[in-house]
């Protein structure tokens, strides 16, 4: 009986095939659209200087405080932010540890952001800016923390909750069962059987 119950429960880190296929499909669509937009963009006549100092251009944008500066910052955060959700979805693991999932998602997202930045620099669409990679990683981390832990907790609660329309069997007191009441309070003429602690029966006597 114990073996049957253990085999019915899924492994806590099992991969859900349907979820994984859906995640891979959405991830492929997102990256395809992003690459299509990147390759179709034309280089402007004025390009910002190359920047290898972390957050130097971010400080410059914040110091400017213009609407265009805020749009530039959002443009660095949003394009790859869906990877924070799509990468764990493509993994298909409902019970993955929070820290491990976050680390893997951030590393994979950072590689994607670096590859996109190198591609844009190679095509002379823009000059290399390390802040674009950092902003993309921040967007990925924020989207992951905002959606993935809550979604996994909801799925775990749904997995252990009883199915709709099924009622739990009422719990009964073993001593209240008719056969137990009959043994505990035998009627006239019935024989009361008293057992020892080792399971053997004492001589029967009339009730």
CSV table of C-alpha atoms in Angstrom, one decimal:
chain,number,residue,atom,x,y,z
A,1,UNK,CA,0.0,0.0,0.0
A,2,UNK,CA,2.8,2.3,0.9
A,3,UNK,CA,4.5,1.5,-2.5
A,4,UNK,CA,1.4,2.4,-4.4
A,5,UNK,CA,1.0,5.8,-2.7
A,6,UNK,CA,4.7,6.7,-3.3
A,7,UNK,CA,4.4,5.7,-7.0
A,8,UNK,CA,1.3,7.9,-7.4
A,9,UNK,CA,3.0,11.0,-6.2
A,10,UNK,CA,5.1,12.8,-8.9
A,11,UNK,CA,8.7,13.5,-8.3
A,12,UNK,CA,9.1,17.0,-6.8
A,13,UNK,CA,11.5,18.1,-9.5
A,14,UNK,CA,9.8,16.3,-12.4
A,15,UNK,CA,9.5,18.1,-15.7
A,16,UNK,CA,6.0,18.7,-17.0
A,17,UNK,CA,6.2,17.9,-20.7
A,18,UNK,CA,3.2,20.1,-21.8
A,19,UNK,CA,4.4,23.1,-19.8
A,20,UNK,CA,7.9,22.7,-21.3
A,21,UNK,CA,6.6,22.6,-24.8
A,22,UNK,CA,4.5,25.7,-24.3
A,23,UNK,CA,7.5,27.5,-22.7
A,24,UNK,CA,9.8,26.6,-25.5
A,25,UNK,CA,7.3,27.7,-28.1
A,26,UNK,CA,6.7,31.1,-26.5
A,27,UNK,CA,10.4,31.6,-25.9
A,28,UNK,CA,11.2,30.8,-29.6
A,29,UNK,CA,8.5,33.3,-30.7
A,30,UNK,CA,9.7,36.0,-28.4
A,31,UNK,CA,13.4,35.7,-29.5
A,32,UNK,CA,12.4,35.5,-33.2
A,33,UNK,CA,10.4,38.7,-33.0
A,34,UNK,CA,13.2,40.4,-31.0
A,35,UNK,CA,15.8,39.4,-33.6
A,36,UNK,CA,13.5,40.4,-36.5
A,37,UNK,CA,13.1,43.9,-35.0
A,38,UNK,CA,16.8,44.2,-34.3
A,39,UNK,CA,17.9,43.2,-37.8
A,40,UNK,CA,15.3,45.5,-39.4
A,41,UNK,CA,16.3,48.5,-37.4
A,42,UNK,CA,18.5,51.0,-39.4
A,43,UNK,CA,21.5,52.7,-37.8
A,44,UNK,CA,20.8,56.4,-37.0
A,45,UNK,CA,23.1,59.2,-38.0
A,46,UNK,CA,24.1,59.8,-34.4
A,47,UNK,CA,25.3,57.0,-32.2
A,48,UNK,CA,26.1,57.2,-28.5
A,49,UNK,CA,29.6,56.7,-27.4
A,50,UNK,CA,30.8,53.2,-26.4
A,51,UNK,CA,30.6,52.6,-22.6
A,52,UNK,CA,32.4,49.9,-20.6
A,53,UNK,CA,31.8,51.5,-17.2
A,54,UNK,CA,28.8,49.9,-15.4
A,55,UNK,CA,25.9,52.3,-14.9
A,56,UNK,CA,27.8,55.3,-16.3
A,57,UNK,CA,25.2,55.9,-19.0
A,58,UNK,CA,22.3,55.2,-16.6
A,59,UNK,CA,23.6,58.0,-14.3
A,60,UNK,CA,23.8,60.3,-17.3
A,61,UNK,CA,20.2,59.5,-18.3
A,62,UNK,CA,19.0,60.1,-14.8
A,63,UNK,CA,20.9,63.3,-14.5
A,64,UNK,CA,19.2,64.6,-17.7
A,65,UNK,CA,15.8,63.8,-16.3
A,66,UNK,CA,14.0,64.2,-19.7
A,67,UNK,CA,11.2,62.1,-21.1
A,68,UNK,CA,13.5,60.7,-23.7
A,69,UNK,CA,16.0,59.7,-21.0
A,70,UNK,CA,13.3,57.7,-19.2
A,71,UNK,CA,12.3,56.0,-22.5
A,72,UNK,CA,15.9,55.0,-23.1
A,73,UNK,CA,16.0,53.3,-19.7
A,74,UNK,CA,12.7,51.5,-20.3
A,75,UNK,CA,14.0,50.5,-23.7
A,76,UNK,CA,16.8,48.7,-21.9
A,77,UNK,CA,14.6,47.1,-19.3
A,78,UNK,CA,11.7,45.8,-21.2
A,79,UNK,CA,12.8,43.9,-24.4
A,80,UNK,CA,14.3,40.9,-22.6
A,81,UNK,CA,12.2,41.1,-19.4
A,82,UNK,CA,9.8,38.3,-20.6
A,83,UNK,CA,12.7,35.9,-20.4
A,84,UNK,CA,12.4,36.0,-16.6
A,85,UNK,CA,9.1,34.1,-17.0
A,86,UNK,CA,9.6,32.2,-20.3
A,87,UNK,CA,12.9,30.6,-19.3
A,88,UNK,CA,11.4,28.9,-16.1
A,89,UNK,CA,8.3,28.0,-18.1
A,90,UNK,CA,10.5,26.3,-20.7
A,91,UNK,CA,12.2,24.4,-17.9
A,92,UNK,CA,8.8,22.9,-17.0
A,93,UNK,CA,9.6,22.4,-13.2
A,94,UNK,CA,6.9,23.4,-10.8
A,95,UNK,CA,8.9,22.8,-7.6
A,96,UNK,CA,12.3,24.1,-8.6
A,97,UNK,CA,14.1,25.9,-5.8
A,98,UNK,CA,13.7,29.6,-5.8
A,99,UNK,CA,17.4,30.5,-5.6
A,100,UNK,CA,18.5,27.9,-8.2
A,101,UNK,CA,15.7,28.9,-10.6
A,102,UNK,CA,16.5,32.6,-10.2
A,103,UNK,CA,20.3,32.0,-10.8
A,104,UNK,CA,19.8,29.9,-13.9
A,105,UNK,CA,17.3,32.4,-15.4
A,106,UNK,CA,19.6,35.3,-14.7
A,107,UNK,CA,22.6,33.6,-16.2
A,108,UNK,CA,20.7,32.5,-19.3
A,109,UNK,CA,19.2,35.9,-19.7
A,110,UNK,CA,22.6,37.6,-19.3
A,111,UNK,CA,24.0,35.4,-22.1
A,112,UNK,CA,21.0,36.4,-24.3
A,113,UNK,CA,21.5,40.1,-23.6
A,114,UNK,CA,25.2,39.9,-24.2
A,115,UNK,CA,24.6,38.1,-27.6
A,116,UNK,CA,22.1,40.7,-28.6
A,117,UNK,CA,24.4,43.6,-27.7
A,118,UNK,CA,27.3,42.0,-29.6
A,119,UNK,CA,25.1,41.4,-32.6
A,120,UNK,CA,24.0,45.1,-32.7
A,121,UNK,CA,27.6,46.2,-32.4
A,122,UNK,CA,28.7,43.9,-35.2
A,123,UNK,CA,26.0,45.2,-37.5
A,124,UNK,CA,27.0,48.8,-36.6
A,125,UNK,CA,23.5,49.5,-35.3
A,126,UNK,CA,24.9,50.9,-32.0
A,127,UNK,CA,28.1,51.0,-30.1
A,128,UNK,CA,28.8,48.6,-27.3
A,129,UNK,CA,27.3,49.7,-24.0
A,130,UNK,CA,27.6,47.5,-20.9
A,131,UNK,CA,24.6,49.2,-19.3
A,132,UNK,CA,22.3,47.8,-22.0
A,133,UNK,CA,23.3,44.3,-20.7
A,134,UNK,CA,22.9,45.3,-17.1
A,135,UNK,CA,19.5,46.9,-17.7
A,136,UNK,CA,18.3,43.8,-19.5
A,137,UNK,CA,19.5,41.6,-16.6
A,138,UNK,CA,17.6,43.8,-14.2
A,139,UNK,CA,14.4,43.6,-16.2
A,140,UNK,CA,14.8,39.8,-16.4
A,141,UNK,CA,15.3,39.6,-12.6
A,142,UNK,CA,12.3,41.8,-11.8
A,143,UNK,CA,9.9,39.9,-14.0
A,144,UNK,CA,11.1,36.6,-12.6
A,145,UNK,CA,10.7,37.7,-9.0
A,146,UNK,CA,7.3,39.3,-9.7
A,147,UNK,CA,5.7,36.3,-11.4
A,148,UNK,CA,7.4,33.0,-11.1
A,149,UNK,CA,7.4,32.3,-7.2
A,150,UNK,CA,3.8,33.3,-6.9
A,151,UNK,CA,2.8,31.3,-10.0
A,152,UNK,CA,4.6,28.2,-8.7
A,153,UNK,CA,3.0,28.5,-5.2
A,154,UNK,CA,-0.4,28.8,-6.8
A,155,UNK,CA,0.2,25.6,-8.9
A,156,UNK,CA,1.4,23.7,-5.8
A,157,UNK,CA,-1.7,24.7,-3.9
A,158,UNK,CA,-3.9,23.7,-6.8
A,159,UNK,CA,-2.1,20.3,-7.1
A,160,UNK,CA,-2.9,19.4,-3.4
A,161,UNK,CA,-6.4,20.8,-3.3
A,162,UNK,CA,-9.3,18.3,-3.8
A,163,UNK,CA,-10.9,18.3,-7.2
A,164,UNK,CA,-14.1,20.3,-7.6
A,165,UNK,CA,-17.3,18.3,-6.9
A,166,UNK,CA,-15.6,15.7,-4.9
A,167,UNK,CA,-16.6,15.4,-1.2
A,168,UNK,CA,-14.4,14.0,1.5
A,169,UNK,CA,-15.6,10.9,3.2
A,170,UNK,CA,-16.9,11.8,6.7
A,171,UNK,CA,-14.6,10.8,9.5
A,172,UNK,CA,-16.2,8.3,11.8
A,173,UNK,CA,-15.2,7.3,15.3
A,174,UNK,CA,-14.1,3.7,15.3
A,175,UNK,CA,-15.7,3.1,18.7
A,176,UNK,CA,-19.0,4.4,17.3
A,177,UNK,CA,-19.3,1.7,14.7
A,178,UNK,CA,-22.1,-0.8,15.3
A,179,UNK,CA,-19.8,-3.8,15.5
A,180,UNK,CA,-17.5,-2.1,18.0
A,181,UNK,CA,-20.5,-1.0,20.1
A,182,UNK,CA,-21.7,-4.6,20.1
A,183,UNK,CA,-18.3,-5.9,21.2
A,184,UNK,CA,-18.0,-3.2,23.9
A,185,UNK,CA,-21.6,-3.6,25.2
A,186,UNK,CA,-22.7,-7.1,24.4
A,187,UNK,CA,-26.4,-7.9,25.0
A,188,UNK,CA,-27.9,-10.5,27.2
A,189,UNK,CA,-26.7,-14.0,26.5
A,190,UNK,CA,-23.7,-12.8,24.4
A,191,UNK,CA,-20.2,-13.8,25.2
A,192,UNK,CA,-17.7,-11.1,26.0
A,193,UNK,CA,-14.2,-12.0,24.7
A,194,UNK,CA,-11.3,-10.2,26.5
A,195,UNK,CA,-7.8,-10.4,25.0
A,196,UNK,CA,-4.4,-10.1,26.5
A,197,UNK,CA,-1.8,-7.6,25.3
A,198,UNK,CA,-0.1,-10.3,23.3
A,199,UNK,CA,-3.2,-11.0,21.3
A,200,UNK,CA,-4.3,-14.3,23.0
A,201,UNK,CA,-7.8,-14.6,24.3
A,202,UNK,CA,-8.7,-15.1,28.0
A,203,UNK,CA,-11.4,-17.7,28.9
A,204,UNK,CA,-14.8,-16.4,27.8
A,205,UNK,CA,-17.5,-15.6,30.3
A,206,UNK,CA,-21.1,-14.8,30.1
A,207,UNK,CA,-22.0,-11.1,30.0
